[in-house]
Tab-separated table of C-alpha atoms and ligand atoms in Angstrom:
chain	number	residue	atom	x	y	z
A	4	MET	CA	103.421	44.852	117.486
A	5	ALA	CA	106.209	47.725	117.449
A	6	GLY	CA	105.375	50.832	115.711
A	7	GLY	CA	101.903	52.463	114.741
A	8	ASP	CA	99.200	51.123	113.827
A	9	LEU	CA	98.192	50.560	110.212
A	10	ARG	CA	94.493	50.792	110.627
A	11	GLU	CA	94.680	53.876	112.639
A	12	GLN	CA	96.627	55.461	110.059
A	13	LEU	CA	93.903	54.445	107.813
A	14	VAL	CA	91.348	56.027	109.874
A	15	LYS	CA	93.068	59.355	109.971
A	16	TYR	CA	93.204	59.057	105.560
A	17	LEU	CA	89.540	58.778	105.615
A	18	THR	CA	88.965	61.629	108.112
A	19	ASP	CA	91.019	63.524	105.929
A	20	ALA	CA	88.686	62.690	102.946
A	21	HIS	CA	86.128	63.197	104.779
A	22	SER	CA	87.001	66.598	105.842
A	23	ILE	CA	87.787	67.287	102.194
A	24	GLU	CA	83.949	66.652	101.035
A	25	GLU	CA	82.861	68.445	103.560
A	26	GLN	CA	84.643	71.357	102.527
A	27	ALA	CA	83.928	70.805	99.002
A	28	LEU	CA	79.548	71.080	99.766
A	29	PRO	CA	80.013	74.673	100.359
A	30	GLN	CA	82.106	75.152	97.484
A	31	LEU	CA	79.853	73.564	94.958
A	32	ARG	CA	76.464	74.824	96.382
A	33	ALA	CA	77.920	78.614	95.901
A	34	ALA	CA	79.786	77.912	92.362
A	35	PRO	CA	76.585	77.749	90.254
A	36	LYS	CA	75.712	81.454	91.187
A	37	ILE	CA	78.962	82.648	90.128
A	38	ALA	CA	79.681	80.486	87.216
A	39	GLY	CA	77.922	82.861	84.203
A	40	ASP	CA	77.439	79.867	82.332
A	41	GLU	CA	74.738	77.449	82.149
A	42	ARG	CA	76.983	74.540	81.306
A	43	LEU	CA	79.423	75.039	83.852
A	44	ALA	CA	76.840	75.540	86.765
A	45	GLU	CA	75.029	72.112	85.580
A	46	THR	CA	78.659	70.353	86.151
A	47	PHE	CA	78.593	72.210	89.534
A	48	ARG	CA	75.301	70.912	90.238
A	49	GLU	CA	76.085	66.999	89.112
A	50	HIS	CA	79.291	67.213	91.309
A	51	GLU	CA	77.410	68.437	94.533
A	52	ALA	CA	75.243	65.418	94.214
A	53	GLU	CA	78.403	63.183	93.344
A	54	THR	CA	79.995	64.763	96.430
A	55	GLU	CA	77.346	63.993	98.785
A	56	GLU	CA	77.516	60.078	98.184
A	57	GLN	CA	81.257	60.277	98.286
A	58	ARG	CA	81.151	62.008	101.755
A	59	ARG	CA	78.328	58.636	102.609
A	60	LEU	CA	81.026	56.337	101.385
A	61	VAL	CA	83.534	57.887	103.122
A	62	ARG	CA	81.463	57.994	106.708
A	63	GLU	CA	80.790	54.486	105.863
A	64	ARG	CA	84.503	53.453	105.947
A	65	LEU	CA	85.007	55.222	108.781
A	66	ASP	CA	81.984	54.095	110.486
A	67	ALA	CA	82.810	50.067	109.587
A	68	LEU	CA	86.541	50.749	110.999
A	69	GLY	CA	85.569	52.044	114.513
A	70	GLY	CA	86.224	55.813	113.827
A	71	SER	CA	84.144	57.576	116.239
A	72	PRO	CA	82.297	60.566	115.800
A	73	ALA	CA	83.692	62.527	118.529
A	74	LYS	CA	87.421	61.372	117.086
A	75	LEU	CA	86.235	62.351	113.361
A	76	LYS	CA	85.353	65.725	114.492
A	77	ASP	CA	88.511	66.469	116.248
A	78	ALA	CA	90.554	65.127	113.228
A	79	VAL	CA	88.172	67.379	110.594
A	80	MET	CA	89.464	70.282	112.910
A	81	LYS	CA	92.823	69.266	112.643
A	82	ALA	CA	92.557	68.689	108.663
A	83	GLY	CA	91.068	72.164	108.512
A	84	GLY	CA	94.340	73.644	110.388
A	85	ALA	CA	96.527	71.952	108.040
A	86	GLY	CA	94.778	73.925	105.178
A	87	PHE	CA	91.997	72.158	103.887
A	88	ALA	CA	89.184	74.382	105.357
A	89	LEU	CA	91.283	77.732	104.400
A	90	PHE	CA	91.384	76.975	100.742
A	91	ALA	CA	88.106	75.851	100.244
A	92	ALA	CA	87.009	79.169	102.574
A	93	SER	CA	88.917	81.420	99.451
A	94	GLN	CA	86.135	82.863	97.628
A	95	PRO	CA	86.679	83.285	93.750
A	96	ASP	CA	84.769	86.277	92.307
A	97	THR	CA	84.711	85.303	88.664
A	98	PRO	CA	83.758	82.546	86.402
A	99	GLY	CA	87.362	82.038	85.383
A	100	LYS	CA	89.050	82.164	88.893
A	101	LEU	CA	85.768	79.898	89.923
A	102	THR	CA	87.046	77.432	87.461
A	103	ALA	CA	90.629	77.780	88.183
A	104	HIS	CA	89.957	77.011	91.803
A	105	ALA	CA	87.597	74.213	91.405
A	106	TYR	CA	89.872	72.639	88.954
A	107	SER	CA	93.007	72.745	91.801
A	108	PHE	CA	90.334	71.308	94.511
A	109	GLU	CA	89.153	68.321	92.264
A	110	HIS	CA	93.180	67.912	92.261
A	111	LEU	CA	93.479	67.942	95.916
A	112	GLU	CA	90.990	65.825	96.014
A	113	LEU	CA	92.142	63.429	93.361
A	114	ALA	CA	95.851	63.345	95.225
A	115	SER	CA	93.715	62.842	98.613
A	116	TYR	CA	92.122	59.554	97.265
A	117	GLU	CA	95.727	58.344	95.725
A	118	LEU	CA	96.860	58.443	99.135
A	119	LEU	CA	94.149	56.659	100.641
A	120	LEU	CA	94.524	53.846	98.085
A	121	ARG	CA	97.919	53.383	98.806
A	122	VAL	CA	97.457	53.057	102.477
A	123	ALA	CA	94.120	50.891	102.394
A	124	GLU	CA	96.064	48.573	99.957
A	125	ARG	CA	99.101	48.379	102.419
A	126	ALA	CA	96.498	47.900	105.523
A	127	GLY	CA	94.985	45.075	103.185
A	128	ASP	CA	91.590	46.438	103.340
A	129	ALA	CA	89.834	45.960	99.845
A	130	GLU	CA	86.607	47.500	100.675
A	131	THR	CA	88.595	50.845	101.451
A	132	ALA	CA	90.491	50.504	98.495
A	133	GLU	CA	87.294	49.907	96.291
A	134	VAL	CA	85.642	53.025	97.662
A	135	ALA	CA	89.152	55.100	97.054
A	136	ARG	CA	89.038	53.939	93.413
A	137	ARG	CA	85.795	54.934	92.813
A	138	ILE	CA	85.981	58.538	94.160
A	139	ARG	CA	89.127	59.043	92.493
A	140	HIS	CA	87.608	58.147	89.012
A	141	GLN	CA	84.637	60.755	89.711
A	142	GLU	CA	86.983	63.401	90.821
A	143	GLN	CA	89.290	62.842	87.991
A	144	ALA	CA	85.969	62.767	85.574
A	145	MET	CA	85.088	66.274	87.378
A	146	SER	CA	88.571	67.517	86.523
A	147	GLU	CA	88.363	66.530	82.769
A	148	ARG	CA	84.766	68.206	82.709
A	149	LEU	CA	86.250	71.514	84.156
A	150	ALA	CA	89.308	71.596	81.579
A	151	SER	CA	86.710	70.777	79.002
A	152	LEU	CA	84.949	74.075	79.891
A	153	PHE	CA	87.882	76.179	80.108
A	154	ASP	CA	86.750	78.370	77.169
A	155	ALA	CA	83.190	78.278	78.529
A	156	ALA	CA	84.581	79.884	81.610
A	157	ALA	CA	86.841	82.535	79.779
A	158	ALA	CA	84.166	83.557	77.753
A	159	ALA	CA	81.722	84.236	80.953
A	160	SER	CA	84.420	85.938	82.498
A	161	LEU	CA	85.377	87.950	79.734
A	162	ALA	CA	81.771	88.968	78.718
A	163	GLU	CA	81.045	92.845	78.502
A	164	LYS	CA	84.818	93.654	78.514
A	165	ASP	CA	86.133	96.238	76.150
A	166	ALA	CA	89.553	96.326	74.933
A	167	ASP	CA	90.936	98.310	77.551
A	168	ASP	CA	89.098	96.158	80.152
A	169	LEU	CA	90.925	92.827	78.185
A	170	GLU	CA	94.253	94.860	78.535
A	171	GLU	CA	93.732	95.310	82.471
A	172	GLU	CA	92.847	92.058	82.636
A	173	VAL	CA	95.412	90.405	81.209
A	174	VAL	CA	97.767	92.510	83.704
A	175	LYS	CA	95.659	91.002	86.326
A	176	TYR	CA	96.244	87.524	85.309
A	177	LEU	CA	99.963	87.997	84.586
A	178	THR	CA	100.591	89.520	88.606
A	179	ASP	CA	98.214	87.000	89.952
A	180	ALA	CA	100.391	84.126	88.091
A	181	HIS	CA	103.514	85.876	89.463
A	182	ALA	CA	101.829	85.734	93.078
A	183	ILE	CA	101.076	82.072	92.776
A	184	GLU	CA	104.341	81.260	91.632
A	185	GLY	CA	105.586	82.859	94.425
A	186	GLN	CA	103.693	80.958	97.136
A	187	SER	CA	104.748	77.781	95.257
A	188	ILE	CA	107.980	78.399	95.547
A	189	GLN	CA	107.512	78.649	99.124
A	190	LEU	CA	105.926	75.172	99.201
A	191	LEU	CA	108.230	73.559	97.063
A	192	GLY	CA	110.993	74.940	99.317
A	193	LEU	CA	109.677	72.813	102.411
A	194	GLY	CA	110.602	69.999	100.316
A	195	PRO	CA	114.012	68.877	101.298
A	196	ARG	CA	113.018	69.163	104.588
A	197	MET	CA	109.922	67.320	104.734
A	198	THR	CA	110.872	64.516	102.742
A	199	SER	CA	113.710	62.095	103.616
A	200	ASP	CA	113.605	60.430	99.669
A	201	PRO	CA	116.416	62.186	97.788
A	202	ALA	CA	114.356	60.944	94.647
A	203	THR	CA	111.651	63.286	96.016
A	204	ALA	CA	113.573	65.879	97.271
A	205	LYS	CA	115.407	66.188	94.070
A	206	VAL	CA	111.625	66.687	92.372
A	207	TYR	CA	110.523	69.637	94.872
A	208	ARG	CA	113.914	71.317	93.998
A	209	GLU	CA	113.963	71.091	90.524
A	210	HIS	CA	110.685	72.611	90.145
A	211	LEU	CA	111.224	75.330	92.276
A	212	GLU	CA	114.199	76.461	89.802
A	213	GLU	CA	111.788	76.192	86.957
A	214	SER	CA	109.224	78.022	89.010
A	215	ARG	CA	111.790	80.920	89.408
A	216	ALA	CA	112.526	81.109	85.680
A	217	GLN	CA	108.629	80.963	85.001
A	218	GLN	CA	108.468	84.125	87.261
A	219	THR	CA	111.097	85.954	85.177
A	220	VAL	CA	108.901	85.005	82.118
A	221	LEU	CA	106.154	86.672	83.691
A	222	GLU	CA	107.990	90.010	84.644
A	223	ALA	CA	109.325	90.137	81.131
A	224	ARG	CA	105.574	89.969	80.156
A	225	LEU	CA	104.628	92.732	82.641
A	226	GLU	CA	107.192	94.807	81.478
A	227	ALA	CA	105.971	94.653	77.725
A	228	HIS	CA	102.730	95.772	79.253
A	229	GLY	CA	104.413	98.888	80.934
A	230	GLU	CA	103.870	97.521	84.508
A	231	GLY	CA	106.963	97.632	87.373
A	232	PRO	CA	107.177	95.858	90.472
A	233	SER	CA	104.787	97.621	92.339
A	234	LYS	CA	102.003	95.824	90.763
A	235	LEU	CA	103.383	92.792	91.799
A	236	LYS	CA	103.169	93.851	95.334
A	237	ASP	CA	99.558	94.707	95.009
A	238	ALA	CA	98.954	91.212	93.532
A	239	ALA	CA	100.653	89.169	96.825
A	240	LEU	CA	98.278	91.571	98.822
A	241	ARG	CA	95.418	90.598	96.791
A	242	MET	CA	96.341	86.912	97.088
A	243	GLY	CA	96.244	87.166	100.923
A	244	ALA	CA	92.761	88.776	100.694
A	245	LEU	CA	91.519	85.751	98.346
A	246	ASN	CA	93.211	83.246	101.245
A	247	TRP	CA	95.000	81.964	98.803
A	248	GLY	CA	98.034	83.292	101.202
A	249	ALA	CA	96.147	81.358	104.152
A	250	PHE	CA	96.091	78.289	102.169
A	251	PHE	CA	99.957	78.625	101.485
A	252	GLN	CA	100.547	79.471	105.213
A	253	ALA	CA	99.370	76.199	106.464
A	254	GLN	CA	102.230	73.896	106.611
A	255	PRO	CA	101.733	70.834	105.542
A	256	ASP	CA	102.899	67.970	108.239
A	257	THR	CA	103.680	64.781	106.035
A	258	PRO	CA	105.599	64.069	103.079
A	259	GLY	CA	102.160	62.727	101.609
A	260	LYS	CA	100.437	65.803	102.227
A	261	LEU	CA	102.865	68.041	100.981
A	262	ALA	CA	103.036	65.975	97.545
A	263	ALA	CA	99.145	66.516	97.978
A	264	PHE	CA	99.203	70.489	98.250
A	265	VAL	CA	101.755	70.626	95.731
A	266	TYR	CA	99.717	68.535	93.333
A	267	ALA	CA	96.902	70.961	94.032
A	268	VAL	CA	98.982	73.732	93.537
A	269	GLU	CA	100.519	72.800	90.450
A	270	HIS	CA	96.691	72.508	89.257
A	271	LEU	CA	95.978	76.086	90.410
A	272	GLU	CA	98.633	76.972	87.932
A	273	ILE	CA	97.642	75.357	85.347
A	274	GLY	CA	94.228	76.617	85.360
A	275	GLY	CA	95.265	80.078	86.002
A	276	TYR	CA	97.354	79.920	83.393
A	277	GLU	CA	94.670	78.372	80.790
A	278	MET	CA	92.599	81.286	81.803
A	279	LEU	CA	95.491	83.890	80.818
A	280	LYS	CA	96.070	82.413	77.691
A	281	ARG	CA	92.651	82.750	76.898
A	282	VAL	CA	92.459	86.754	77.781
A	283	ALA	CA	95.859	87.285	76.114
A	284	GLU	CA	94.610	85.344	72.985
A	285	ARG	CA	91.187	87.603	73.166
A	286	ALA	CA	93.702	90.801	73.897
A	287	GLY	CA	95.527	90.173	70.801
A	288	ASP	CA	98.800	89.512	72.857
A	289	ALA	CA	100.452	86.536	71.084
A	290	GLU	CA	103.677	86.586	72.914
A	291	THR	CA	102.131	86.304	76.377
A	292	ALA	CA	99.536	83.762	75.210
A	293	GLY	CA	102.754	81.610	73.347
A	294	ALA	CA	104.891	82.433	76.624
A	295	VAL	CA	101.960	80.974	78.760
A	296	GLU	CA	101.640	77.814	76.465
A	297	ARG	CA	105.513	77.057	77.330
A	298	ILE	CA	104.556	77.604	80.752
A	299	VAL	CA	101.683	75.297	80.827
A	300	ALA	CA	103.508	72.358	79.584
A	301	GLN	CA	105.817	72.686	82.326
A	302	GLU	CA	103.207	72.672	84.818
A	303	ARG	CA	101.577	69.716	83.439
A	304	ALA	CA	104.645	67.777	83.389
A	305	ALA	CA	105.707	68.808	86.945
A	306	ALA	CA	102.327	68.069	88.146
A	307	HIS	CA	103.097	64.401	86.632
A	308	VAL	CA	106.196	63.757	88.121
A	309	VAL	CA	104.819	64.845	91.652
A	310	ALA	CA	101.889	62.292	90.707
A	311	SER	CA	104.517	59.576	90.367
A	312	GLU	CA	105.790	60.529	93.772
A	313	PHE	CA	102.988	59.680	96.062
A	314	ASP	CA	104.095	55.987	96.618
A	315	ARG	CA	107.311	56.972	98.260
A	316	ALA	CA	105.497	59.828	99.562
A	317	VAL	CA	103.085	57.380	101.425
A	318	ASP	CA	105.625	54.886	102.463
A	319	ALA	CA	107.766	58.034	103.629
A	320	SER	CA	104.562	59.388	105.880
A	321	LEU	CA	103.707	55.825	107.382
A	322	ALA	CA	107.605	55.370	108.153
A	323	ALA	CA	107.610	58.800	109.921
A	324	GLN	CA	104.895	57.603	112.065
A	325	GLY	CA	106.594	54.278	112.869
A	326	VAL	CA	104.233	51.921	110.758
A	327	ALA	CA	105.877	49.591	108.724
A	328	ALA	CA	104.649	49.590	105.220
A	329	ALA	CA	103.804	45.632	104.883
A	330	GLY	CA	100.428	45.212	103.749
B	239	FE2	FE1	84.779	64.778	96.498
B	240	FE2	FE1	85.403	66.588	93.688
B	241	FE2	FE1	104.461	74.848	88.931
């Protein structure tokens, strides 16, 4: 047989999924202590149990396909190096940040199972495809539960804040959003280099332009709060300290991983803006709330378009490995 082996690729995607579940567990165990809201805490506890099951299901498929434990360990370290571990290692310190981070992580998982599902289908492995579908559904449901708790998370973050604190919070979330957009622009900038598909490259290029415009809107809102560029530098540094920086520096190594990372980052932005919108409303800053609402709509549309590229991203990743995408 010419080229690479589809089954070998399937083991790789399963190994990545296993690694992501491993990374999810300590986050989910820590989350209830930071949640500041009982429903939110309970949501994390329930998903921890689900995640244990997911890890077992993925492990079973790996065993069935003959992925050896030693190989698994190597691959887990490699996947960690590719950013999943770094992403998981960032320590959100408020209910709002925790929820935005978790929302993003669930979408990283969701994207990983979208990719796994496609590789399993192309490999003709119905059992693995079924596992991927089942877990994808759980990650989707968890994402939706988190979105339904954005209000609760914002309220928990803002408990005990007075008017001055609220003003400070708006500025903080604005500068953080500006920094995340900056990192996202770098990630999107990898797009044209990493994908041979012109349609996919166009998606990244267009959202990169949109992200620059969003940054300009954020700068105007910061200026309205009397804040200049020095504040933006602080935020970039703070982001490094939070480990987002490390996540973004980890370079995705395939078109599929790039799509999964971009998808996760778009949802990090969405989660952050959803919090910012609520903080701005509480602070009586209707202009920021309105601007953020328009940006969130763009982020959701961009995430949707990125998701529609998963098929092409999988084909491009398999082709780059010399694997024909016939299943
Ligand atoms: Fe999971
Ligand atoms: Fe999950
Ligand atoms: Fe974006």
